[in-house]
Amino acid sequence: MPISNDFSQRLYPKLPDIAAHFGTPFHLYDEEGFRETGRQLQQAFSKVEGFREYYAVKALPNPSILRIMADMGFGFDCSSIAELILSRQAGAKGEDIMFTSNNTSLEEFMAAQEEGGCILNLDDINLIDKVPEMPELVCFRYNPGAARSGNSIIGKPTEAKYGVTHEQIFAAFEKARARGAKRFGLHTMLASNECNASYMVQTTQMLLDLAAQIGQTLNIQFEFINIGGGLGIPYRPEEAVFDVALLGEETHKLLEAFSAKQGYKPKVYMESGRYITGPHGVLVTQAINSKETYRNYVGVDACMSALMRPGMYNAYHHIAVLGKEPSPQDPLVDVVGSLCENNDKFAIQRALPKVEEGDLLIIQDTGAHGQAMGFNYNGKLRPQELLLKADGSVERIRRAETLEDYFATLSFEPKAWSGSL
Ligand SMILES: *Cc1c(COP(=O)(O)O)cnc(C)c1O
């Protein structure tokens, strides 16, 4: 949806100068916006003791951004070695990091357990014997199967590759305990970009019910539940903002009820990515061509290498044209990049003010799963990333990829196999 008034007021007056200074295209992120959303989240969960957000690094894996997250007191949710390194470089230590991998390799387990380790969130019962060293604190990712519906990004729980089934989860904790685990957490992540706070409340309820059942059966007190990420943001103008205050309030009530029956309260963790950074990023790109054929096209200097979501999920991203207001007479256009794939379109049959060459287009809500999902197909390179800082200045926080980067993997030690008898 149109970026917040605060963000556009901070950005738009300076945008022509920023574009002239750094060149287009670029993703630009709004530090004030991140901090404001961070404050709202902490405020919403202020009655939930021990609440902590573990920012999902994959949403925006840039060191400057991760330092802001660490500064807000957030931990990090990682699922690869690179993400572990990024988190540790941002100052995270030990239990500041949650490692939620799936189909995990031995190499990944080893990296997770280096440098003071992290909270291991195991995705399968068969991994218990494969963890090189069973940590004292262990968590399992739960998949409720047919008991819950998912949504389009993750799919139905019964078809999703994630997590341990209801039948397996009791045995999983028992087995982990037999291998030496002493402290326990319970995790799930069922949906992504879920805009309905009640769905997330039901997820919290589900985890607490399960924690009570497992707790009674195995005599375990859970140190935490992790309700996952997946909080949605309104990409379309008509969509509503996620009611995080409701989720916080209901979570508080559910914990009170849990505590009355079980005699203790687990801490509540969350690992949002999109909710924290999504609305506070834009992809700024310049119109370089226009084409009138069976449809009218606006060609811009970014392509889907910078933002996969429209091509991959048919996702909507709102677009503004700098200095031009929408009107009912606006023509319908497809906004396209230069990649030889017909799904390289940032917008399809979108009413936009008449775009002229040189205009700046602001593709909105790219602060999560934007640059990070980019790729190099067709030899396309990913753009630079800029940070609009709280003091109003703008800093480059990642340079654009270059052709040298693209060709770097072609410079290597020769190696061949000639076959053998
Ligand atoms: C991707 C992911 C997240 C973050 O999802 P958002 O939709 O960005 O909140 C959190 N946890 C896990 C395990 C994930 O894979």
Short mmCIF file of C-alpha atoms and ligand atoms in Angstrom, two decimals:
data_model
loop_
_atom_site.label_atom_id
_atom_site.label_comp_id
_atom_site.label_asym_id
_atom_site.label_seq_id
_atom_site.Cartn_x
_atom_site.Cartn_y
_atom_site.Cartn_z
CA MET A 1 0.00 0.00 0.00
CA PRO A 2 1.16 3.57 -0.25
CA ILE A 3 4.07 3.92 2.16
CA SER A 4 3.32 5.74 5.41
CA ASN A 5 2.92 9.51 5.28
CA ASP A 6 5.89 9.87 7.58
CA PHE A 7 8.10 7.84 5.26
CA SER A 8 6.96 9.62 2.11
CA GLN A 9 7.39 13.03 3.76
CA ARG A 10 10.89 12.07 4.81
CA LEU A 11 11.75 10.65 1.41
CA TYR A 12 9.95 12.25 -1.51
CA PRO A 13 11.28 15.82 -1.25
CA LYS A 14 14.85 14.49 -1.24
CA LEU A 15 14.36 11.68 -3.73
CA PRO A 16 15.48 13.46 -6.93
CA ASP A 17 18.72 14.46 -5.21
CA ILE A 18 19.24 11.01 -3.72
CA ALA A 19 18.67 9.44 -7.15
CA ALA A 20 21.08 11.89 -8.76
CA HIS A 21 23.69 11.27 -6.08
CA PHE A 22 23.58 7.45 -5.96
CA GLY A 23 22.12 6.61 -9.37
CA THR A 24 19.14 4.29 -9.91
CA PRO A 25 17.92 1.68 -9.23
CA PHE A 26 18.15 1.16 -5.46
CA HIS A 27 16.27 -0.28 -2.53
CA LEU A 28 16.01 2.36 0.18
CA TYR A 29 15.07 1.57 3.79
CA ASP A 30 13.69 3.86 6.47
CA GLU A 31 15.38 3.53 9.86
CA GLU A 32 12.69 5.57 11.63
CA GLY A 33 10.02 3.26 10.25
CA PHE A 34 11.82 0.13 11.52
CA ARG A 35 12.18 1.67 14.95
CA GLU A 36 8.56 2.80 15.09
CA THR A 37 7.28 -0.68 14.18
CA GLY A 38 9.73 -2.20 16.68
CA ARG A 39 8.34 0.08 19.40
CA GLN A 40 4.75 -0.86 18.48
CA LEU A 41 5.57 -4.55 18.71
CA GLN A 42 7.25 -4.19 22.11
CA GLN A 43 4.34 -2.07 23.30
CA ALA A 44 1.78 -4.64 22.09
CA PHE A 45 3.54 -7.40 24.05
CA SER A 46 4.50 -5.29 27.07
CA LYS A 47 2.34 -7.42 29.41
CA VAL A 48 3.91 -10.65 28.14
CA GLU A 49 6.92 -11.29 30.39
CA GLY A 50 10.03 -12.39 28.54
CA PHE A 51 8.60 -11.56 25.13
CA ARG A 52 11.31 -11.37 22.49
CA GLU A 53 11.37 -10.86 18.75
CA TYR A 54 13.98 -12.86 16.83
CA TYR A 55 14.18 -10.95 13.56
CA ALA A 56 14.05 -13.35 10.60
CA VAL A 57 17.38 -12.52 8.95
CA LYS A 58 16.36 -13.84 5.54
CA ALA A 59 13.88 -10.99 5.10
CA LEU A 60 16.60 -8.30 4.90
CA PRO A 61 20.07 -9.72 5.52
CA ASN A 62 22.07 -6.51 5.56
CA PRO A 63 24.57 -5.88 8.41
CA SER A 64 23.48 -2.24 8.88
CA ILE A 65 19.87 -3.32 9.24
CA LEU A 66 20.74 -6.17 11.61
CA ARG A 67 22.61 -3.72 13.83
CA ILE A 68 19.41 -1.66 14.13
CA MET A 69 17.50 -4.82 15.07
CA ALA A 70 20.11 -5.75 17.69
CA ASP A 71 19.94 -2.20 19.03
CA MET A 72 16.18 -2.65 19.54
CA GLY A 73 16.94 -5.73 21.66
CA PHE A 74 15.91 -8.26 19.05
CA GLY A 75 17.51 -11.65 18.58
CA PHE A 76 17.87 -13.28 15.17
CA ASP A 77 16.24 -16.21 13.46
CA CYS A 78 18.62 -17.91 11.03
CA SER A 79 18.43 -20.87 8.72
CA SER A 80 21.78 -20.89 6.95
CA ILE A 81 25.46 -20.55 7.73
CA ALA A 82 25.63 -17.13 6.08
CA GLU A 83 22.77 -15.92 8.29
CA LEU A 84 24.53 -17.24 11.39
CA ILE A 85 27.66 -15.31 10.43
CA LEU A 86 25.66 -12.13 9.75
CA SER A 87 23.90 -12.41 13.12
CA ARG A 88 27.10 -12.96 15.04
CA GLN A 89 28.73 -10.04 13.24
CA ALA A 90 25.78 -7.90 14.38
CA GLY A 91 26.69 -8.79 17.97
CA ALA A 92 24.30 -11.69 18.64
CA LYS A 93 25.62 -14.37 20.98
CA GLY A 94 24.38 -17.77 22.12
CA GLU A 95 20.68 -17.67 22.82
CA ASP A 96 20.24 -14.39 20.94
CA ILE A 97 20.15 -16.66 17.89
CA MET A 98 17.52 -19.22 16.97
CA PHE A 99 18.55 -21.65 14.21
CA THR A 100 15.44 -22.82 12.38
CA SER A 101 16.72 -24.84 9.48
CA ASN A 102 15.03 -27.68 7.66
CA ASN A 103 16.68 -30.57 5.83
CA THR A 104 19.72 -29.54 7.88
CA SER A 105 23.22 -30.71 6.95
CA LEU A 106 25.94 -31.71 9.38
CA GLU A 107 27.94 -28.68 8.25
CA GLU A 108 25.05 -26.40 9.25
CA PHE A 109 24.71 -28.03 12.67
CA MET A 110 28.45 -27.59 13.23
CA ALA A 111 28.25 -23.87 12.32
CA ALA A 112 25.21 -23.41 14.56
CA GLN A 113 27.04 -24.95 17.51
CA GLU A 114 30.24 -22.93 17.08
CA GLU A 115 31.01 -19.69 18.91
CA GLY A 116 28.79 -20.23 21.92
CA GLY A 117 26.08 -22.02 19.96
CA CYS A 118 22.49 -20.83 19.65
CA ILE A 119 18.98 -22.10 20.27
CA LEU A 120 18.57 -25.13 18.03
CA ASN A 121 15.10 -25.48 16.60
CA LEU A 122 14.90 -29.00 15.18
CA ASP A 123 12.68 -29.67 12.21
CA ASP A 124 12.57 -33.47 12.39
CA ILE A 125 12.71 -36.30 14.88
CA ASN A 126 15.44 -38.01 12.83
CA LEU A 127 17.74 -35.05 13.38
CA ILE A 128 18.04 -35.75 17.12
CA ASP A 129 20.70 -38.39 16.49
CA LYS A 130 22.43 -36.27 13.88
CA VAL A 131 23.07 -33.17 16.00
CA PRO A 132 26.78 -33.47 16.78
CA GLU A 133 26.18 -32.42 20.38
CA MET A 134 22.74 -32.31 21.99
CA PRO A 135 22.49 -28.83 23.52
CA GLU A 136 20.97 -28.25 26.93
CA LEU A 137 18.19 -26.15 25.36
CA VAL A 138 16.34 -27.62 22.41
CA CYS A 139 13.21 -26.68 20.53
CA PHE A 140 11.10 -28.53 17.97
CA ARG A 141 9.13 -27.08 15.12
CA TYR A 142 5.59 -28.46 15.25
CA ASN A 143 3.44 -29.13 12.19
CA PRO A 144 -0.20 -29.71 13.18
CA GLY A 145 -1.15 -31.26 9.83
CA ALA A 146 -4.84 -31.25 8.99
CA ALA A 147 -5.72 -29.60 12.31
CA ARG A 148 -4.88 -26.17 10.82
CA SER A 149 -5.06 -24.48 7.46
CA GLY A 150 -2.01 -22.63 6.18
CA ASN A 151 -2.03 -20.03 3.43
CA SER A 152 -0.76 -19.65 -0.10
CA ILE A 153 2.90 -18.83 0.60
CA ILE A 154 3.66 -21.81 2.87
CA GLY A 155 0.84 -24.08 1.72
CA LYS A 156 -1.32 -26.54 3.66
CA PRO A 157 0.42 -27.90 6.75
CA THR A 158 -0.09 -31.48 5.46
CA GLU A 159 1.79 -30.58 2.28
CA ALA A 160 4.48 -28.39 3.89
CA LYS A 161 7.95 -29.85 4.35
CA TYR A 162 8.35 -28.28 7.76
CA GLY A 163 8.15 -29.62 11.25
CA VAL A 164 7.35 -32.65 13.35
CA THR A 165 3.89 -34.26 13.29
CA HIS A 166 1.55 -34.48 16.25
CA GLU A 167 2.30 -38.19 16.57
CA GLN A 168 6.06 -37.60 16.58
CA ILE A 169 6.38 -34.63 18.86
CA PHE A 170 6.00 -36.40 22.21
CA ALA A 171 8.65 -38.96 21.24
CA ALA A 172 10.85 -36.15 19.92
CA PHE A 173 11.06 -34.41 23.29
CA GLU A 174 11.53 -37.72 25.09
CA LYS A 175 14.36 -38.69 22.78
CA ALA A 176 16.05 -35.29 23.04
CA ARG A 177 15.86 -35.53 26.81
CA ALA A 178 17.40 -39.00 26.70
CA ARG A 179 20.29 -37.49 24.70
CA GLY A 180 20.85 -34.85 27.38
CA ALA A 181 18.50 -31.91 26.68
CA LYS A 182 17.25 -30.27 29.86
CA ARG A 183 15.49 -27.12 28.71
CA PHE A 184 12.75 -27.03 26.11
CA GLY A 185 11.01 -24.79 23.62
CA LEU A 186 8.13 -25.34 21.23
CA HIS A 187 7.89 -23.63 17.84
CA THR A 188 5.61 -23.44 14.86
CA MET A 189 5.31 -21.36 11.70
CA LEU A 190 2.22 -22.10 9.67
CA ALA A 191 1.46 -19.12 7.51
CA SER A 192 3.21 -16.21 5.89
CA ASN A 193 1.86 -12.74 5.23
CA GLU A 194 -1.16 -13.59 7.38
CA CYS A 195 -3.12 -10.39 7.97
CA ASN A 196 -5.65 -11.87 10.37
CA ALA A 197 -4.49 -11.47 13.98
CA SER A 198 -7.04 -14.08 15.14
CA TYR A 199 -5.24 -16.72 13.08
CA MET A 200 -2.05 -15.97 14.99
CA VAL A 201 -3.96 -16.00 18.31
CA GLN A 202 -5.19 -19.49 17.41
CA THR A 203 -1.59 -20.48 16.72
CA THR A 204 -0.54 -19.28 20.18
CA GLN A 205 -3.47 -21.18 21.68
CA MET A 206 -2.48 -24.30 19.75
CA LEU A 207 1.11 -24.13 21.03
CA LEU A 208 0.03 -23.54 24.63
CA ASP A 209 -2.43 -26.47 24.48
CA LEU A 210 0.30 -28.67 23.11
CA ALA A 211 2.82 -27.42 25.68
CA ALA A 212 0.33 -28.37 28.42
CA GLN A 213 -0.23 -31.84 26.94
CA ILE A 214 3.45 -32.59 26.41
CA GLY A 215 4.27 -31.04 29.77
CA GLN A 216 1.84 -33.32 31.60
CA THR A 217 2.77 -36.45 29.65
CA LEU A 218 6.53 -36.02 29.89
CA ASN A 219 6.79 -33.85 32.97
CA ILE A 220 8.39 -30.96 31.09
CA GLN A 221 8.12 -27.24 31.75
CA PHE A 222 8.59 -25.27 28.57
CA GLU A 223 10.99 -22.38 28.78
CA PHE A 224 9.41 -20.72 25.75
CA ILE A 225 6.97 -21.03 22.93
CA ASN A 226 7.88 -19.46 19.59
CA ILE A 227 4.83 -18.46 17.58
CA GLY A 228 6.88 -18.00 14.39
CA GLY A 229 6.83 -15.14 11.96
CA GLY A 230 4.28 -14.65 9.23
CA LEU A 231 2.55 -11.50 10.45
CA GLY A 232 1.21 -9.87 7.31
CA ILE A 233 1.44 -6.37 5.96
CA PRO A 234 -1.06 -4.61 3.71
CA TYR A 235 0.48 -4.64 0.25
CA ARG A 236 -2.77 -3.46 -1.36
CA PRO A 237 -4.29 -0.08 -0.51
CA GLU A 238 -7.59 -1.68 0.58
CA GLU A 239 -5.95 -4.11 3.02
CA ALA A 240 -5.87 -3.45 6.77
CA VAL A 241 -2.85 -3.21 9.03
CA PHE A 242 -2.20 -6.32 11.17
CA ASP A 243 -3.71 -5.80 14.63
CA VAL A 244 -0.58 -6.44 16.65
CA ALA A 245 -2.12 -4.90 19.79
CA LEU A 246 -4.87 -7.53 19.68
CA LEU A 247 -2.32 -10.33 19.27
CA GLY A 248 -0.32 -9.03 22.24
CA GLU A 249 -3.39 -8.63 24.44
CA GLU A 250 -4.82 -12.06 23.57
CA THR A 251 -1.42 -13.69 24.07
CA HIS A 252 -1.28 -12.15 27.54
CA LYS A 253 -4.74 -13.57 28.36
CA LEU A 254 -3.87 -17.03 27.03
CA LEU A 255 -0.74 -17.08 29.18
CA GLU A 256 -2.71 -16.10 32.27
CA ALA A 257 -5.09 -19.00 31.62
CA PHE A 258 -2.17 -21.36 30.98
CA SER A 259 -0.44 -20.28 34.15
CA ALA A 260 -3.61 -20.78 36.24
CA LYS A 261 -3.74 -24.44 35.15
CA GLN A 262 -0.07 -25.33 34.69
CA GLY A 263 1.46 -23.21 37.42
CA TYR A 264 4.03 -21.44 35.23
CA LYS A 265 4.35 -19.23 32.16
CA PRO A 266 6.65 -19.96 29.26
CA LYS A 267 8.29 -16.97 27.60
CA VAL A 268 6.88 -16.02 24.20
CA TYR A 269 9.17 -15.58 21.22
CA MET A 270 8.32 -14.41 17.74
CA GLU A 271 10.38 -14.36 14.56
CA SER A 272 8.82 -11.80 12.28
CA GLY A 273 10.60 -10.58 9.22
CA ARG A 274 8.10 -8.96 6.91
CA TYR A 275 6.11 -7.17 9.63
CA ILE A 276 9.19 -5.37 10.93
CA THR A 277 10.86 -4.22 7.72
CA GLY A 278 8.45 -4.85 4.82
CA PRO A 279 6.58 -1.52 4.79
CA HIS A 280 9.74 0.51 5.39
CA GLY A 281 11.53 -0.19 2.13
CA VAL A 282 11.02 0.91 -1.46
CA LEU A 283 12.62 0.04 -4.77
CA VAL A 284 13.31 3.25 -6.65
CA THR A 285 13.70 2.84 -10.38
CA GLN A 286 13.71 5.16 -13.36
CA ALA A 287 11.51 4.89 -16.43
CA ILE A 288 13.81 4.38 -19.43
CA ASN A 289 11.45 3.23 -22.19
CA SER A 290 7.81 3.16 -23.13
CA LYS A 291 6.22 0.81 -25.61
CA GLU A 292 2.76 0.70 -27.13
CA THR A 293 1.86 -2.68 -28.63
CA TYR A 294 -1.09 -4.88 -27.70
CA ARG A 295 -0.66 -3.35 -24.28
CA ASN A 296 1.13 -0.27 -23.06
CA TYR A 297 4.41 -0.87 -21.27
CA VAL A 298 6.59 1.25 -19.02
CA GLY A 299 10.17 -0.06 -19.07
CA VAL A 300 12.23 0.69 -15.96
CA ASP A 301 15.91 0.30 -15.09
CA ALA A 302 15.30 -2.37 -12.41
CA CYS A 303 14.09 -5.88 -13.16
CA MET A 304 12.94 -8.93 -11.22
CA SER A 305 16.53 -9.63 -10.14
CA ALA A 306 15.80 -6.90 -7.55
CA LEU A 307 12.31 -8.02 -6.56
CA MET A 308 11.02 -11.52 -7.25
CA ARG A 309 7.73 -11.35 -5.41
CA PRO A 310 5.52 -10.24 -8.31
CA GLY A 311 6.99 -12.89 -10.63
CA MET A 312 7.15 -15.62 -8.00
CA TYR A 313 3.89 -15.17 -6.09
CA ASN A 314 2.00 -12.87 -8.42
CA ALA A 315 2.31 -10.44 -5.52
CA TYR A 316 1.00 -6.88 -5.62
CA HIS A 317 3.37 -4.03 -4.90
CA HIS A 318 1.95 -0.55 -4.89
CA ILE A 319 3.71 1.91 -7.23
CA ALA A 320 3.86 5.69 -7.06
CA VAL A 321 5.27 7.98 -9.73
CA LEU A 322 7.24 10.76 -8.07
CA GLY A 323 5.52 14.12 -8.40
CA LYS A 324 2.41 12.74 -10.16
CA GLU A 325 -0.91 12.18 -8.44
CA PRO A 326 -3.21 9.32 -9.47
CA SER A 327 -6.43 10.34 -11.26
CA PRO A 328 -9.44 8.38 -12.57
CA GLN A 329 -8.19 8.94 -16.16
CA ASP A 330 -4.89 7.14 -15.57
CA PRO A 331 -4.03 4.67 -18.34
CA LEU A 332 -3.44 0.98 -17.65
CA VAL A 333 0.16 -0.13 -18.11
CA ASP A 334 2.45 -3.06 -17.40
CA VAL A 335 5.62 -1.94 -15.58
CA VAL A 336 8.42 -4.17 -16.81
CA GLY A 337 12.11 -4.92 -16.41
CA SER A 338 14.49 -6.12 -19.09
CA LEU A 339 14.72 -9.81 -18.25
CA CYS A 340 13.67 -12.29 -20.95
CA GLU A 341 10.82 -13.73 -18.91
CA ASN A 342 7.32 -12.45 -19.38
CA ASN A 343 6.75 -12.54 -15.63
CA ASP A 344 9.42 -9.84 -15.24
CA LYS A 345 6.68 -7.33 -14.45
CA PHE A 346 6.41 -5.16 -11.35
CA ALA A 347 2.76 -4.40 -12.17
CA ILE A 348 0.25 -5.78 -14.64
CA GLN A 349 -2.52 -3.62 -16.11
CA ARG A 350 -2.05 -1.04 -13.37
CA ALA A 351 -3.60 2.41 -13.55
CA LEU A 352 -0.68 4.83 -13.22
CA PRO A 353 -0.30 8.53 -13.94
CA LYS A 354 1.19 8.98 -17.40
CA VAL A 355 4.83 7.99 -17.02
CA GLU A 356 7.48 9.77 -19.04
CA GLU A 357 11.06 8.72 -19.56
CA GLY A 358 13.16 9.93 -16.64
CA ASP A 359 10.32 9.67 -14.12
CA LEU A 360 11.13 7.97 -10.83
CA LEU A 361 8.87 5.08 -9.87
CA ILE A 362 8.65 4.11 -6.23
CA ILE A 363 7.81 0.41 -5.89
CA GLN A 364 6.60 0.04 -2.33
CA ASP A 365 6.85 -2.44 0.54
CA THR A 366 10.14 -3.96 -0.59
CA GLY A 367 11.75 -3.93 2.87
CA ALA A 368 11.34 -7.70 3.34
CA HIS A 369 11.95 -10.57 0.93
CA GLY A 370 12.91 -8.01 -1.74
CA GLN A 371 16.61 -7.62 -2.51
CA ALA A 372 17.24 -10.75 -0.46
CA MET A 373 15.39 -12.99 -2.93
CA GLY A 374 17.17 -11.50 -5.93
CA PHE A 375 19.03 -13.65 -8.41
CA ASN A 376 21.29 -13.46 -11.46
CA TYR A 377 19.35 -15.26 -14.19
CA ASN A 378 19.90 -13.75 -17.61
CA GLY A 379 23.04 -12.07 -16.29
CA LYS A 380 21.01 -9.50 -14.42
CA LEU A 381 22.63 -7.85 -11.43
CA ARG A 382 21.14 -6.82 -8.11
CA PRO A 383 20.99 -3.13 -7.21
CA GLN A 384 22.51 -1.18 -4.34
CA GLU A 385 20.79 -0.73 -0.99
CA LEU A 386 20.53 2.64 0.78
CA LEU A 387 19.52 3.52 4.32
CA LEU A 388 17.61 6.69 5.15
CA LYS A 389 18.91 7.21 8.65
CA ALA A 390 17.11 8.67 11.63
CA ASP A 391 19.17 11.88 11.26
CA GLY A 392 17.89 12.38 7.70
CA SER A 393 21.11 11.46 5.93
CA VAL A 394 21.34 8.61 3.42
CA GLU A 395 24.05 5.98 3.46
CA ARG A 396 24.89 3.27 0.95
CA ILE A 397 24.73 -0.03 2.86
CA ARG A 398 25.37 -2.37 -0.07
CA ARG A 399 26.85 -1.56 -3.45
CA ALA A 400 25.27 -2.77 -6.64
CA GLU A 401 26.55 -6.03 -8.07
CA THR A 402 29.06 -5.64 -10.87
CA LEU A 403 29.98 -7.75 -13.86
CA GLU A 404 33.16 -8.69 -11.93
CA ASP A 405 30.92 -10.22 -9.25
CA TYR A 406 28.99 -12.07 -11.93
CA PHE A 407 32.15 -13.50 -13.47
CA ALA A 408 33.87 -14.19 -10.13
CA THR A 409 32.81 -17.85 -10.01
CA LEU A 410 34.43 -18.46 -13.39
CA SER A 411 37.84 -17.81 -11.89
CA PHE A 412 38.83 -21.05 -10.16
CA GLU A 413 41.41 -23.80 -9.81
CA PRO A 414 41.02 -26.14 -12.80
CA LYS A 415 39.68 -29.54 -11.83
CA ALA A 416 38.68 -32.44 -14.05
CA TRP A 417 37.82 -36.12 -13.93
CA SER A 418 38.97 -38.20 -16.84
CA GLY A 419 37.17 -41.40 -15.91
CA SER A 420 38.74 -44.62 -14.61
CA LEU A 421 38.63 -48.31 -15.31
C1 LIG B 1 10.71 -16.89 6.57
C2 LIG B 1 10.60 -17.26 7.99
C3 LIG B 1 10.24 -16.32 8.95
C4 LIG B 1 9.84 -14.90 8.61
O1 LIG B 1 8.66 -14.85 7.90
P1 LIG B 1 7.91 -13.45 7.72
O2 LIG B 1 6.73 -13.85 6.88
O3 LIG B 1 8.85 -12.56 7.02
O4 LIG B 1 7.54 -12.96 9.06
C5 LIG B 1 10.22 -16.70 10.27
N1 LIG B 1 10.53 -17.95 10.64
C6 LIG B 1 10.89 -18.90 9.75
C7 LIG B 1 11.23 -20.24 10.23
C8 LIG B 1 10.92 -18.58 8.40
O5 LIG B 1 11.28 -19.53 7.51
#
